[in-house]
PDB file of C-alpha atoms in Angstrom:
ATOM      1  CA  UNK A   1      -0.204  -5.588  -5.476  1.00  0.00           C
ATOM      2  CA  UNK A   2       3.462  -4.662  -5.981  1.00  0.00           C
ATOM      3  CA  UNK A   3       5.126  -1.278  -5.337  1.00  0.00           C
ATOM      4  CA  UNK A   4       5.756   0.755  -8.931  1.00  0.00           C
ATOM      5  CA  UNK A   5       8.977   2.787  -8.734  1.00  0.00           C
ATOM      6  CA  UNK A   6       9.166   6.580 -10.123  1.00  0.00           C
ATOM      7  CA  UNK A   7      12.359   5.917 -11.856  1.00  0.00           C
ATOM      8  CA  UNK A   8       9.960   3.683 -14.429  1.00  0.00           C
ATOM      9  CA  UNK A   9       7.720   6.599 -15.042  1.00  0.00           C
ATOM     10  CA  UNK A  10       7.427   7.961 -18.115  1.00  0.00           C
ATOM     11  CA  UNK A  11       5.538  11.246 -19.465  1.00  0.00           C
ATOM     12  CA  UNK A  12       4.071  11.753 -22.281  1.00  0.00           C
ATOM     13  CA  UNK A  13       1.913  14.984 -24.111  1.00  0.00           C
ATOM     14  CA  UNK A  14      -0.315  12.909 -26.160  1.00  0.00           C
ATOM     15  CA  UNK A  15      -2.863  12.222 -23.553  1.00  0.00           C
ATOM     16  CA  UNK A  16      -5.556  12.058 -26.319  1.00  0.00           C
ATOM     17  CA  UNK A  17      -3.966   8.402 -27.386  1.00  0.00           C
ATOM     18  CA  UNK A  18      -5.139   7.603 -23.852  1.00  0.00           C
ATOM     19  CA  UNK A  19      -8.471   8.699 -23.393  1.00  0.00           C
ATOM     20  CA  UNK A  20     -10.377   6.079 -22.791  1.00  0.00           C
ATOM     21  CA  UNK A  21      -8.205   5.341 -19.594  1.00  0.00           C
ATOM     22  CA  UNK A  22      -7.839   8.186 -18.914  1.00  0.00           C
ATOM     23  CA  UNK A  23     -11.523   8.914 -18.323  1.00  0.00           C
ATOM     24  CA  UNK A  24     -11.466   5.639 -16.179  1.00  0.00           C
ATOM     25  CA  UNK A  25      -9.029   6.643 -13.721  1.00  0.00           C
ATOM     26  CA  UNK A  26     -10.756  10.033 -13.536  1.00  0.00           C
ATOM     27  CA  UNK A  27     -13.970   7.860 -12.913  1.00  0.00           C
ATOM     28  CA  UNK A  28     -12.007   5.973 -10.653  1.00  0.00           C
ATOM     29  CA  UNK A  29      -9.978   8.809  -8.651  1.00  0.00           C
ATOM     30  CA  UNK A  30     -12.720  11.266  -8.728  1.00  0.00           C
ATOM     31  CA  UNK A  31     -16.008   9.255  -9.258  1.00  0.00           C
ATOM     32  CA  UNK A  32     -17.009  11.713 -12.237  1.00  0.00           C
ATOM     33  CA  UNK A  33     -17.077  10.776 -16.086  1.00  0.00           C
ATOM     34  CA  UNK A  34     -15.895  14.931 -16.852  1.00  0.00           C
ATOM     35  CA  UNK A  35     -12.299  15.594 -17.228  1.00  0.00           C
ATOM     36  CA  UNK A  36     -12.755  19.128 -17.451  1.00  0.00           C
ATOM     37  CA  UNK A  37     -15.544  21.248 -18.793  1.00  0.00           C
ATOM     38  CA  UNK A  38     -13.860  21.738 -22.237  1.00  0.00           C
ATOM     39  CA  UNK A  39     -10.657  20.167 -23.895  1.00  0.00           C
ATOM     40  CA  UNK A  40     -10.637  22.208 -26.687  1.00  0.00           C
ATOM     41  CA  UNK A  41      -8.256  25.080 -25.225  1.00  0.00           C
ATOM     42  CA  UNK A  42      -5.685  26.295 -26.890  1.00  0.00           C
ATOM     43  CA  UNK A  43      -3.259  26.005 -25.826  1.00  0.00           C
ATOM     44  CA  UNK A  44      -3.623  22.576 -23.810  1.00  0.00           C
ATOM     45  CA  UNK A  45      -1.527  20.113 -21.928  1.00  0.00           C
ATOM     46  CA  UNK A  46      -2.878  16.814 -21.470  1.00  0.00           C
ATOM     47  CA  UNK A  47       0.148  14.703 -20.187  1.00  0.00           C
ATOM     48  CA  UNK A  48       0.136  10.955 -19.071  1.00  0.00           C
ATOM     49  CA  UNK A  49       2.386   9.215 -16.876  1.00  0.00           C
ATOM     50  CA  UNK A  50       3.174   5.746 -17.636  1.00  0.00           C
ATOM     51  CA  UNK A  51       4.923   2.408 -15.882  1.00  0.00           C
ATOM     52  CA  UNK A  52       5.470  -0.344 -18.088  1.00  0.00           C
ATOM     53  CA  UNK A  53       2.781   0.272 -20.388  1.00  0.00           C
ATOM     54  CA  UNK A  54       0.088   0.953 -17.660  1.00  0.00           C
ATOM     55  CA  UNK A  55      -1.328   4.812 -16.986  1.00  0.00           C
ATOM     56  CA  UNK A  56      -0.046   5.660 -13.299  1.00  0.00           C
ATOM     57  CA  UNK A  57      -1.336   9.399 -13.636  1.00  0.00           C
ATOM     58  CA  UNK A  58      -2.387  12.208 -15.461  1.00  0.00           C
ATOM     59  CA  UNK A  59      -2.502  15.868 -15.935  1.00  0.00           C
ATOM     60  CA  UNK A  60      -4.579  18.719 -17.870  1.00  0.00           C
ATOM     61  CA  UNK A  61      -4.219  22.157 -18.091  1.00  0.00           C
ATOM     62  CA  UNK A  62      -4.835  25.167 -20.377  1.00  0.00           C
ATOM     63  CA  UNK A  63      -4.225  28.793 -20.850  1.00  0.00           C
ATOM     64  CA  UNK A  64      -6.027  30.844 -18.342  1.00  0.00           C
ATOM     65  CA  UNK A  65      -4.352  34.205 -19.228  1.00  0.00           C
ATOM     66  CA  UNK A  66      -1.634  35.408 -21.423  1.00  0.00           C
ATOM     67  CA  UNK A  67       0.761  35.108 -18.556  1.00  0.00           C
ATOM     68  CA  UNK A  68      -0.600  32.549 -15.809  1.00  0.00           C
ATOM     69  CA  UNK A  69      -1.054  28.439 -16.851  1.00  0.00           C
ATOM     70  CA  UNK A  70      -3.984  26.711 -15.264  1.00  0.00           C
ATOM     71  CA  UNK A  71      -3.347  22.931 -13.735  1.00  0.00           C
ATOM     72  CA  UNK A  72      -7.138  22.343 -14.413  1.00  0.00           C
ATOM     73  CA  UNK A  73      -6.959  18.545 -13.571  1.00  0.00           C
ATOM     74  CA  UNK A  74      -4.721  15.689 -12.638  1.00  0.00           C
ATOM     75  CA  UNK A  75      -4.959  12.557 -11.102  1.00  0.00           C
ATOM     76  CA  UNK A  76      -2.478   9.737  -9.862  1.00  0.00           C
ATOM     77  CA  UNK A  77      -3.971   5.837 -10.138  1.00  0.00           C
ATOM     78  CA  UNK A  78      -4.133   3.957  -6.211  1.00  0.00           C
ATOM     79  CA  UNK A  79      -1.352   2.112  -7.219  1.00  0.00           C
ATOM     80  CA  UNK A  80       1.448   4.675  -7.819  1.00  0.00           C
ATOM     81  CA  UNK A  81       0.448   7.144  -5.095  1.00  0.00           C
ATOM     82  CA  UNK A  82       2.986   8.450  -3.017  1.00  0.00           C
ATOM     83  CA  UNK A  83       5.981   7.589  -5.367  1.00  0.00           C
ATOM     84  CA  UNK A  84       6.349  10.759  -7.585  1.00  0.00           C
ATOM     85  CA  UNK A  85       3.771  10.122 -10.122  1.00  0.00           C
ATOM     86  CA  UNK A  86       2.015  13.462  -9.451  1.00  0.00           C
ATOM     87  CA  UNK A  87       5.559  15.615  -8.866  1.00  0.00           C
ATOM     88  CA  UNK A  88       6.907  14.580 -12.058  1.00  0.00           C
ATOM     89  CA  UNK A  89       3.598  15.455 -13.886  1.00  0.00           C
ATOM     90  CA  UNK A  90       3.302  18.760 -12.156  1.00  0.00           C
ATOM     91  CA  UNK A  91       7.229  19.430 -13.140  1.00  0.00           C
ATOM     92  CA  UNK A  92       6.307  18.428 -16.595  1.00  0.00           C
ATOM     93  CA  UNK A  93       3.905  20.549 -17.245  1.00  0.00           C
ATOM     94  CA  UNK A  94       5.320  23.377 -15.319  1.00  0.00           C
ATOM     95  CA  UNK A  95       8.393  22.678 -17.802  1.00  0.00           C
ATOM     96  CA  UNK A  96       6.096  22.683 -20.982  1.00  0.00           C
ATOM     97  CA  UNK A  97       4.048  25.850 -20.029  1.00  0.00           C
ATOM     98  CA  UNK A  98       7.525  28.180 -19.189  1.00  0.00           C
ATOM     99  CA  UNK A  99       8.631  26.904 -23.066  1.00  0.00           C
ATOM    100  CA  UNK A 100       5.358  28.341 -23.942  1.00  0.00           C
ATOM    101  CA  UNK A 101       6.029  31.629 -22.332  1.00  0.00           C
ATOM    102  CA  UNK A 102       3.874  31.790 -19.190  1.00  0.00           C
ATOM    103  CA  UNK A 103       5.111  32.979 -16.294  1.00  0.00           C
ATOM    104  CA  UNK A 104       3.092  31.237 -13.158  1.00  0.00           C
ATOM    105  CA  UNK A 105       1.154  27.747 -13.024  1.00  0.00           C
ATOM    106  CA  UNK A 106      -1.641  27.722 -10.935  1.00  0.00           C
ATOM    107  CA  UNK A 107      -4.336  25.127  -9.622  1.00  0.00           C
ATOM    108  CA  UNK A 108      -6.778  24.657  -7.247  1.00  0.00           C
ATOM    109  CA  UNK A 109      -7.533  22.006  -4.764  1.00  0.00           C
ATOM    110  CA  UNK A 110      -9.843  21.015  -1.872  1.00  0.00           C
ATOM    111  CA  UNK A 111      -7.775  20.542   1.157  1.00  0.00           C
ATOM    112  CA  UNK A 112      -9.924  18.480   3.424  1.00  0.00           C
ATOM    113  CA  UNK A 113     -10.077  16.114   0.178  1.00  0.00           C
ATOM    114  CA  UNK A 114      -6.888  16.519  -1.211  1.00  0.00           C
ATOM    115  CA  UNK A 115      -4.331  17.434   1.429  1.00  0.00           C
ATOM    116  CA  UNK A 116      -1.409  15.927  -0.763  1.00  0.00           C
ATOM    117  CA  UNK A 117      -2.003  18.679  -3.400  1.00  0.00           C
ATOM    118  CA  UNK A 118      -1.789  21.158  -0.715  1.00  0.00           C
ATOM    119  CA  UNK A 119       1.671  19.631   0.641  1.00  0.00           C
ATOM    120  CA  UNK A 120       2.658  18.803  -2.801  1.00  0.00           C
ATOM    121  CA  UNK A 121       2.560  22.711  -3.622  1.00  0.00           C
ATOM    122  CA  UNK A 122       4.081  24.287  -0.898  1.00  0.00           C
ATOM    123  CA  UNK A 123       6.511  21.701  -0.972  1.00  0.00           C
ATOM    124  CA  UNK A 124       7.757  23.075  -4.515  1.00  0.00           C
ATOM    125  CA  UNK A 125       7.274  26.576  -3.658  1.00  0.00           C
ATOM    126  CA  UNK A 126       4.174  27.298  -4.180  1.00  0.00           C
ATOM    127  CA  UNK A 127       1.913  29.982  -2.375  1.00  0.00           C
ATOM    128  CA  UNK A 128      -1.543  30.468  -1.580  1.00  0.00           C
ATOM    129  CA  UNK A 129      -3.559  32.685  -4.109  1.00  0.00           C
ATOM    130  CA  UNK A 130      -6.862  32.773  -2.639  1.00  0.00           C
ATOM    131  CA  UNK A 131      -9.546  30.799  -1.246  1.00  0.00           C
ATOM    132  CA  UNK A 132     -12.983  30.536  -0.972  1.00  0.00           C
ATOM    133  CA  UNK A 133     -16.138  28.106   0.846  1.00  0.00           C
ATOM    134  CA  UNK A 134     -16.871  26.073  -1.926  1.00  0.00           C
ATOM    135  CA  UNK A 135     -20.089  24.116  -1.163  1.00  0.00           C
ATOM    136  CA  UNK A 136     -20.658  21.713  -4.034  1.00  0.00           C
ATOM    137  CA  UNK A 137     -17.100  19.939  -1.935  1.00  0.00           C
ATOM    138  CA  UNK A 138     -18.477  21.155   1.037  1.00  0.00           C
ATOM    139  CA  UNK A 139     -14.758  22.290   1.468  1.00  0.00           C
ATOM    140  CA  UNK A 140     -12.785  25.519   1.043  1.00  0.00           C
ATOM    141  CA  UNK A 141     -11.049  26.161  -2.276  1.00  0.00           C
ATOM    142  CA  UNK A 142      -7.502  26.938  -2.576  1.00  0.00           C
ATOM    143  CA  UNK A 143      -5.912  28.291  -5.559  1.00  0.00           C
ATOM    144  CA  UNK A 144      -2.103  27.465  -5.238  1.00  0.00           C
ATOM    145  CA  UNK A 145       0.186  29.745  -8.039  1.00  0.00           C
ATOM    146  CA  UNK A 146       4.070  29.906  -8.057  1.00  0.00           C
ATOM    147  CA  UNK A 147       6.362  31.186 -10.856  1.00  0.00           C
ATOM    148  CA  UNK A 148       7.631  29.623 -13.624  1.00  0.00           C
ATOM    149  CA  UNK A 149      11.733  30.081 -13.530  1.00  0.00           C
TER     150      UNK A 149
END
């Protein structure tokens, strides 16, 4: 398989033009056929990263307070990891959500699953909200939050 580059990436808000593979990379990435429990927020960013015409990621996330933005779910395909995919999705929708007038983003993450999230974060300034045991994941739950500038 060849290396994609990030400079080729492309985001786009209409994420519902992708659905069906967009469920199959969620299927793929998180071996579960639900995106997230409802995707009839309002409001709600579904964004899509592509590369030449093929999804390379995804990201959803709705309005979990007048003031804070919730990152409910996002996932990069096997073949772009570790080249930006996820960054410029995360920047995206940290972009959109500030024109909307919130004022933090948040998400959570399982570390022991999903250490990149967790270095992805605090590598963009985000801090630690809280966490809890989790034991559906059998992992601790972090909520990461940082402000929208």
């Amino acid at each position: 398989m060849r290396k994609k580059v990030a400079d080729e990436i492309t985001i786009s808000r209409d994420g519902f033009l992708f659905i069906k593979e967009v469920r199959k990379l969620n299927n793929l990435v998180f071996r579960e056929k639900r995106l997230i429990n409802r995707l009839d927020h309002d409001p709600l960013i579904f964004l899509t990263a592509h590369c030449q015409g093929e999804l390379a990621g995804f990201k959803i996330g709705y309005a979990q307070s007048p003031r804070i933005f919730y990152s409910a779910k996002g996932a990069t395909s096997p073949l772009y990891r570790r080249q930006g995919v996820a960054t410029k999705l995360l920047f995206e929708m940290m972009r959109e959500a500030a024109a909307m007038g919130f004022t933090e983003l948040h998400y959570d993450t399982f570390p022991a699953i999903y250490p990149g999230m967790v270095v992805l974060g605090l590598r963009h300034g985000y801090k630690f909200k809280k966490m809890h045991w989790n034991p559906e994941y059998n992992d601790f739950q972090l909520r990461l939050g940082r402000a929208l500038r």
